[in-house]
């Protein structure tokens, strides 16, 4: 079986909802990182055999296969195909896993995988009436959350919890307090601030041209965050006590991509691999405890790889919520010092389709900087799933 290698990656800065990237279309964000990955690898773009991109919304400017649009907009030859996948929060990670699987199967040698989301530009959608000339149906914001819920699913207890409700459920199950959640959020901002000041993200990021100038830095960080300020925020869920806007990730815009290559392509084109894909895993679990998805996914990935938790030198865990992040760290017995050392989604942001690929781009840099032999990227997924990807530095 062929091996799959990650040659290099690039990402945009993560923009706030309605922030610096609000005027940039998601297909343009995707095209930017696709083109940058090709440029950094210094390869003929015509050699790319497929673009696989994740996107969670796909209801607006990212419609009709944004992966294909990204390739065309990036100037790749018309013969380079593209496919868009959707696993909600883990869409970008699934794109990378699928590319690695294709290469291992011998179906391709060079692929670009990643993800994109503009939660700012995600449109409103409205149900069409079932009868001609009837009044318009319900309207929904596609930025996040449920829409057009199937009544049969809604009838299942807790199955259609909001994301915040699932985070409260995990806090209740694992006895996580408001103070613990707020302290975790504060640390995310502190670590992200230190990473930005140290220039840790500079090589990951490709600047995004906008009407107001080039955007080069992640926008979500709040340097003035304090425990006192976090404690003053009201819970999001009615009757809840732990989850607030301060200890949860935000709505964001961004895109990330990685070049995935076979060993043969690495040799033939003189590429420099940064990591080997060891294994990827995705799992399902009860929707109301979706935040625990990384626990099950990581356990499955470790079992398949023959590795142990102690073998992992760097871990990127998507911080959808502080409560579920804390629960995953405790249940897996992770060393907190190697989890999200440069901060996580609570500080940096969570542009849904991009986040899984962003984790991997950041993990590659961390593994090199911290001399980690193996690394893990893992995340929870709405409606009760989890994904994990284990890499080996080469």
Coordinates of C-alpha atoms in Angstrom, one line a residue, residues 17-345:
X17 CA -18.2 37.3 12.1
X18 CA -18.8 40.5 10.2
X19 CA -15.1 41.4 10.5
X20 CA -12.1 41.8 8.2
X21 CA -13.0 39.0 5.8
X22 CA -16.7 39.9 5.6
X23 CA -16.4 41.3 2.1
X24 CA -14.6 38.2 0.7
X25 CA -16.5 35.4 -0.9
X26 CA -15.9 31.9 0.4
X27 CA -15.0 30.6 -3.1
X28 CA -12.4 33.4 -3.3
X29 CA -11.0 32.4 0.1
X30 CA -10.7 28.8 -1.1
X31 CA -9.1 29.8 -4.3
X32 CA -6.5 31.8 -2.4
X33 CA -5.2 28.9 -0.3
X34 CA -5.4 26.4 -3.2
X35 CA -3.2 28.7 -5.3
X36 CA -0.9 29.3 -2.4
X37 CA -0.4 25.6 -1.7
X38 CA 0.6 25.1 -5.4
X39 CA 2.9 28.1 -5.3
X40 CA 4.7 27.0 -2.1
X41 CA 5.3 23.5 -3.4
X42 CA 6.6 25.0 -6.7
X43 CA 4.8 22.4 -8.8
X44 CA 3.0 22.4 -12.1
X45 CA -0.6 23.0 -11.2
X46 CA -1.6 20.6 -14.0
X47 CA -0.2 17.7 -12.0
X48 CA -2.9 18.1 -9.3
X49 CA -5.3 15.2 -9.8
X50 CA -8.1 16.3 -7.5
X51 CA -9.2 19.0 -5.2
X52 CA -11.2 17.9 -2.2
X53 CA -12.7 20.6 -0.1
X54 CA -15.0 20.6 3.0
X55 CA -17.7 23.2 3.5
X56 CA -20.5 23.0 6.0
X57 CA -23.1 25.5 4.7
X58 CA -23.0 25.3 0.9
X59 CA -26.1 27.4 0.7
X60 CA -24.7 30.6 -0.8
X61 CA -21.6 31.6 -2.7
X62 CA -20.1 28.3 -1.7
X63 CA -22.8 26.4 -3.6
X64 CA -22.5 24.1 -6.7
X65 CA -19.2 22.5 -5.6
X66 CA -16.9 25.1 -4.1
X67 CA -13.9 22.8 -4.6
X68 CA -14.3 23.0 -8.3
X69 CA -14.9 26.7 -8.2
X70 CA -11.7 27.2 -6.1
X71 CA -9.6 25.3 -8.7
X72 CA -11.0 27.4 -11.6
X73 CA -10.6 30.7 -9.7
X74 CA -7.1 29.7 -8.6
X75 CA -6.1 29.3 -12.2
X76 CA -5.6 25.6 -12.2
X77 CA -6.1 23.9 -15.5
X78 CA -9.7 22.9 -16.5
X79 CA -8.8 19.2 -16.3
X80 CA -8.2 19.4 -12.5
X81 CA -11.5 18.1 -11.0
X82 CA -12.9 19.0 -7.6
X83 CA -15.4 17.6 -5.1
X84 CA -16.9 19.2 -2.0
X85 CA -17.6 17.1 1.1
X86 CA -19.7 17.9 4.2
X87 CA -19.1 16.6 7.7
X88 CA -20.1 19.9 9.3
X89 CA -17.2 20.9 11.7
X90 CA -14.8 18.2 10.4
X91 CA -15.4 18.8 6.7
X92 CA -11.9 20.0 6.2
X93 CA -10.3 17.1 8.2
X94 CA -12.4 14.6 6.3
X95 CA -11.2 16.1 3.0
X96 CA -7.6 15.5 4.0
X97 CA -8.4 11.9 5.2
X98 CA -10.2 11.2 1.9
X99 CA -7.2 12.4 -0.1
X100 CA -4.9 10.3 1.9
X101 CA -7.2 7.3 1.4
X102 CA -7.2 7.8 -2.4
X103 CA -3.4 8.0 -2.5
X104 CA -3.0 4.9 -0.3
X105 CA -5.4 3.1 -2.7
X106 CA -3.2 4.1 -5.7
X107 CA -6.0 6.2 -7.2
X108 CA -3.9 9.4 -7.2
X109 CA -0.5 10.8 -6.5
X110 CA -1.1 14.5 -5.9
X111 CA -4.2 16.1 -4.4
X112 CA -5.1 19.3 -2.6
X113 CA -7.4 19.0 0.4
X114 CA -8.8 21.5 2.7
X115 CA -11.9 23.5 3.7
X116 CA -13.6 26.8 3.7
X117 CA -16.4 28.7 5.5
X118 CA -17.7 32.2 5.5
X119 CA -20.2 32.2 8.3
X120 CA -20.6 36.0 7.7
X121 CA -21.8 35.5 4.2
X122 CA -23.9 32.4 4.8
X123 CA -27.3 33.3 3.5
X124 CA -30.8 33.2 4.8
X125 CA -32.9 30.3 3.3
X126 CA -36.6 30.0 3.0
X127 CA -38.7 26.9 2.6
X128 CA -40.7 26.7 -0.7
X129 CA -44.4 26.2 -0.2
X130 CA -45.7 22.7 -1.0
X131 CA -48.6 24.2 -3.0
X132 CA -48.4 26.8 -5.8
X133 CA -49.1 30.3 -4.7
X134 CA -49.1 29.5 -1.0
X135 CA -47.4 31.8 1.5
X136 CA -43.6 31.4 1.8
X137 CA -42.4 28.9 4.4
X138 CA -40.1 29.3 7.4
X139 CA -36.9 31.3 7.1
X140 CA -33.5 30.2 8.6
X141 CA -30.0 31.6 9.0
X142 CA -27.6 29.1 7.6
X143 CA -24.6 30.4 9.5
X144 CA -25.0 27.7 12.2
X145 CA -27.5 25.4 13.7
X146 CA -30.5 23.4 12.8
X147 CA -32.9 24.2 9.9
X148 CA -35.7 22.3 8.2
X149 CA -35.6 19.7 11.1
X150 CA -37.3 16.4 10.3
X151 CA -40.2 16.0 12.8
X152 CA -39.3 12.3 13.2
X153 CA -35.8 13.3 14.4
X154 CA -37.2 16.1 16.5
X155 CA -39.4 13.6 18.3
X156 CA -36.3 11.8 19.6
X157 CA -35.3 13.0 23.0
X158 CA -32.4 15.5 22.9
X159 CA -31.5 14.6 19.3
X160 CA -32.0 18.2 18.0
X161 CA -30.3 20.0 20.9
X162 CA -28.5 23.2 19.9
X163 CA -24.7 23.1 20.1
X164 CA -24.8 25.1 23.3
X165 CA -27.3 22.6 24.8
X166 CA -24.9 19.7 24.0
X167 CA -22.1 21.6 25.7
X168 CA -24.2 22.1 28.8
X169 CA -25.1 18.4 28.7
X170 CA -21.4 17.4 28.7
X171 CA -20.8 19.8 31.6
X172 CA -23.6 18.1 33.5
X173 CA -22.3 14.6 32.8
X174 CA -18.7 15.3 33.7
X175 CA -19.3 17.8 36.5
X176 CA -17.5 20.7 34.8
X177 CA -18.0 24.0 36.6
X178 CA -18.4 27.5 35.2
X179 CA -15.0 28.5 36.7
X180 CA -13.2 25.6 35.0
X181 CA -14.8 26.5 31.7
X182 CA -13.9 30.2 32.0
X183 CA -10.3 29.4 33.1
X184 CA -9.9 27.1 30.1
X185 CA -11.2 29.9 27.8
X186 CA -8.8 32.4 29.4
X187 CA -5.9 30.1 28.8
X188 CA -6.8 29.7 25.1
X189 CA -6.6 33.5 24.7
X190 CA -3.4 33.7 26.6
X191 CA -1.7 31.0 24.6
X192 CA -2.9 32.4 21.3
X193 CA -1.6 35.8 22.2
X194 CA 1.8 34.3 23.0
X195 CA 1.8 32.4 19.8
X196 CA 0.9 35.4 17.7
X197 CA 3.5 37.5 19.4
X198 CA 6.1 34.8 18.8
X199 CA 5.3 34.6 15.1
X200 CA 4.2 31.0 15.3
X201 CA 1.4 31.5 12.7
X202 CA 3.3 33.7 10.2
X203 CA 4.4 30.8 8.0
X204 CA 0.9 29.2 8.0
X205 CA -0.9 32.3 6.9
X206 CA -1.4 33.7 3.4
X207 CA -2.7 37.3 3.5
X208 CA -6.1 38.1 2.2
X209 CA -6.5 41.3 0.1
X210 CA -9.6 43.3 1.0
X211 CA -10.9 46.7 0.3
X212 CA -9.4 48.0 3.6
X213 CA -6.0 46.3 3.0
X214 CA -4.4 42.9 3.5
X215 CA -5.5 40.8 6.4
X216 CA -2.6 38.9 7.9
X217 CA -3.5 38.1 11.6
X218 CA -6.2 36.0 13.2
X219 CA -9.0 38.4 14.3
X220 CA -10.7 36.6 17.1
X221 CA -8.1 37.0 19.9
X222 CA -9.2 39.1 22.8
X223 CA -6.1 40.2 24.7
X224 CA -8.2 41.9 27.4
X225 CA -9.9 38.7 28.4
X226 CA -10.1 38.2 32.2
X227 CA -11.7 35.7 34.5
X228 CA -13.8 38.5 36.0
X229 CA -15.0 39.6 32.5
X230 CA -15.9 36.0 31.6
X231 CA -17.7 35.5 34.9
X232 CA -20.0 38.5 34.1
X233 CA -21.4 36.9 30.9
X234 CA -24.8 35.3 31.0
X235 CA -25.3 31.6 30.1
X236 CA -26.5 31.0 26.6
X237 CA -28.9 28.2 27.3
X238 CA -32.1 28.9 29.3
X239 CA -31.7 27.1 32.6
X240 CA -28.0 26.5 31.9
X241 CA -25.2 27.6 34.1
X242 CA -21.9 26.9 32.4
X243 CA -21.8 27.7 28.7
X244 CA -21.4 31.4 27.6
X245 CA -20.3 33.2 24.6
X246 CA -17.0 33.7 26.4
X247 CA -16.1 30.0 26.8
X248 CA -17.4 28.9 23.4
X249 CA -16.0 29.3 19.9
X250 CA -17.4 32.0 17.7
X251 CA -18.8 32.4 14.2
X252 CA -15.9 32.9 11.8
X253 CA -14.6 33.1 8.2
X254 CA -11.5 31.4 6.7
X255 CA -10.0 28.7 4.5
X256 CA -7.2 26.2 4.8
X257 CA -5.5 23.7 2.4
X258 CA -2.8 21.1 2.3
X259 CA -1.0 19.3 -0.5
X260 CA -1.2 15.5 -0.1
X261 CA 1.2 13.4 -2.1
X262 CA 2.3 9.8 -2.6
X263 CA 5.8 8.7 -1.9
X264 CA 6.3 8.3 -5.6
X265 CA 5.2 11.9 -6.3
X266 CA 7.5 13.1 -3.5
X267 CA 10.5 11.5 -5.2
X268 CA 9.5 12.3 -8.8
X269 CA 8.9 16.0 -8.2
X270 CA 11.4 16.7 -5.5
X271 CA 8.9 17.5 -2.8
X272 CA 9.7 17.9 0.9
X273 CA 7.2 16.0 3.0
X274 CA 6.4 17.3 6.5
X275 CA 4.4 14.3 7.8
X276 CA 3.1 10.9 6.9
X277 CA -0.6 10.3 7.4
X278 CA -0.8 7.4 9.9
X279 CA -4.5 6.9 10.2
X280 CA -7.8 8.8 10.2
X281 CA -11.0 7.8 12.0
X282 CA -14.5 9.1 12.2
X283 CA -17.2 7.9 14.6
X284 CA -20.8 8.4 15.6
X285 CA -22.3 8.9 19.1
X286 CA -25.5 10.3 20.6
X287 CA -26.2 13.8 19.2
X288 CA -26.7 15.3 22.6
X289 CA -23.1 14.5 23.6
X290 CA -21.5 15.3 20.3
X291 CA -18.8 17.2 22.2
X292 CA -17.3 13.8 23.3
X293 CA -16.7 12.8 19.7
X294 CA -13.0 13.3 19.9
X295 CA -12.7 10.8 22.7
X296 CA -14.2 7.9 20.7
X297 CA -12.5 9.0 17.4
X298 CA -9.1 9.3 19.1
X299 CA -9.4 5.9 20.8
X300 CA -10.3 4.3 17.4
X301 CA -7.4 6.0 15.6
X302 CA -5.0 4.9 18.3
X303 CA -6.2 1.3 18.2
X304 CA -5.8 1.2 14.4
X305 CA -2.4 2.8 14.5
X306 CA -1.0 0.7 17.3
X307 CA 0.1 3.8 19.1
X308 CA -0.6 5.0 22.7
X309 CA -1.6 8.3 24.1
X310 CA 2.0 8.7 25.4
X311 CA 3.3 8.5 21.8
X312 CA 1.6 11.7 20.9
X313 CA 3.9 14.7 21.2
X314 CA 1.6 17.5 19.9
X315 CA -2.2 17.6 20.0
X316 CA -4.7 20.0 18.3
X317 CA -8.2 19.6 19.8
X318 CA -10.8 21.8 18.3
X319 CA -12.2 24.0 21.1
X320 CA -15.9 24.1 20.1
X321 CA -16.7 24.7 23.7
X322 CA -14.6 24.8 26.8
X323 CA -16.8 22.2 28.5
X324 CA -16.4 19.5 25.8
X325 CA -12.6 20.3 25.5
X326 CA -12.1 19.8 29.2
X327 CA -14.2 16.6 29.1
X328 CA -12.2 15.2 26.2
X329 CA -8.8 16.0 27.8
X330 CA -9.8 14.3 31.1
X331 CA -11.4 11.2 29.5
X332 CA -8.5 10.6 27.3
X333 CA -5.9 11.4 30.0
X334 CA -4.2 14.0 27.8
X335 CA -1.2 16.1 28.9
X336 CA -2.7 19.6 28.9
X337 CA 0.7 21.1 28.2
X338 CA 0.8 19.6 24.7
X339 CA -2.9 20.3 23.8
X340 CA -3.4 23.5 21.9
X341 CA -0.1 25.0 23.0
X342 CA -0.7 27.9 20.7
X343 CA -4.4 28.4 21.7
X344 CA -7.5 27.0 20.1
X345 CA -10.8 27.8 18.5

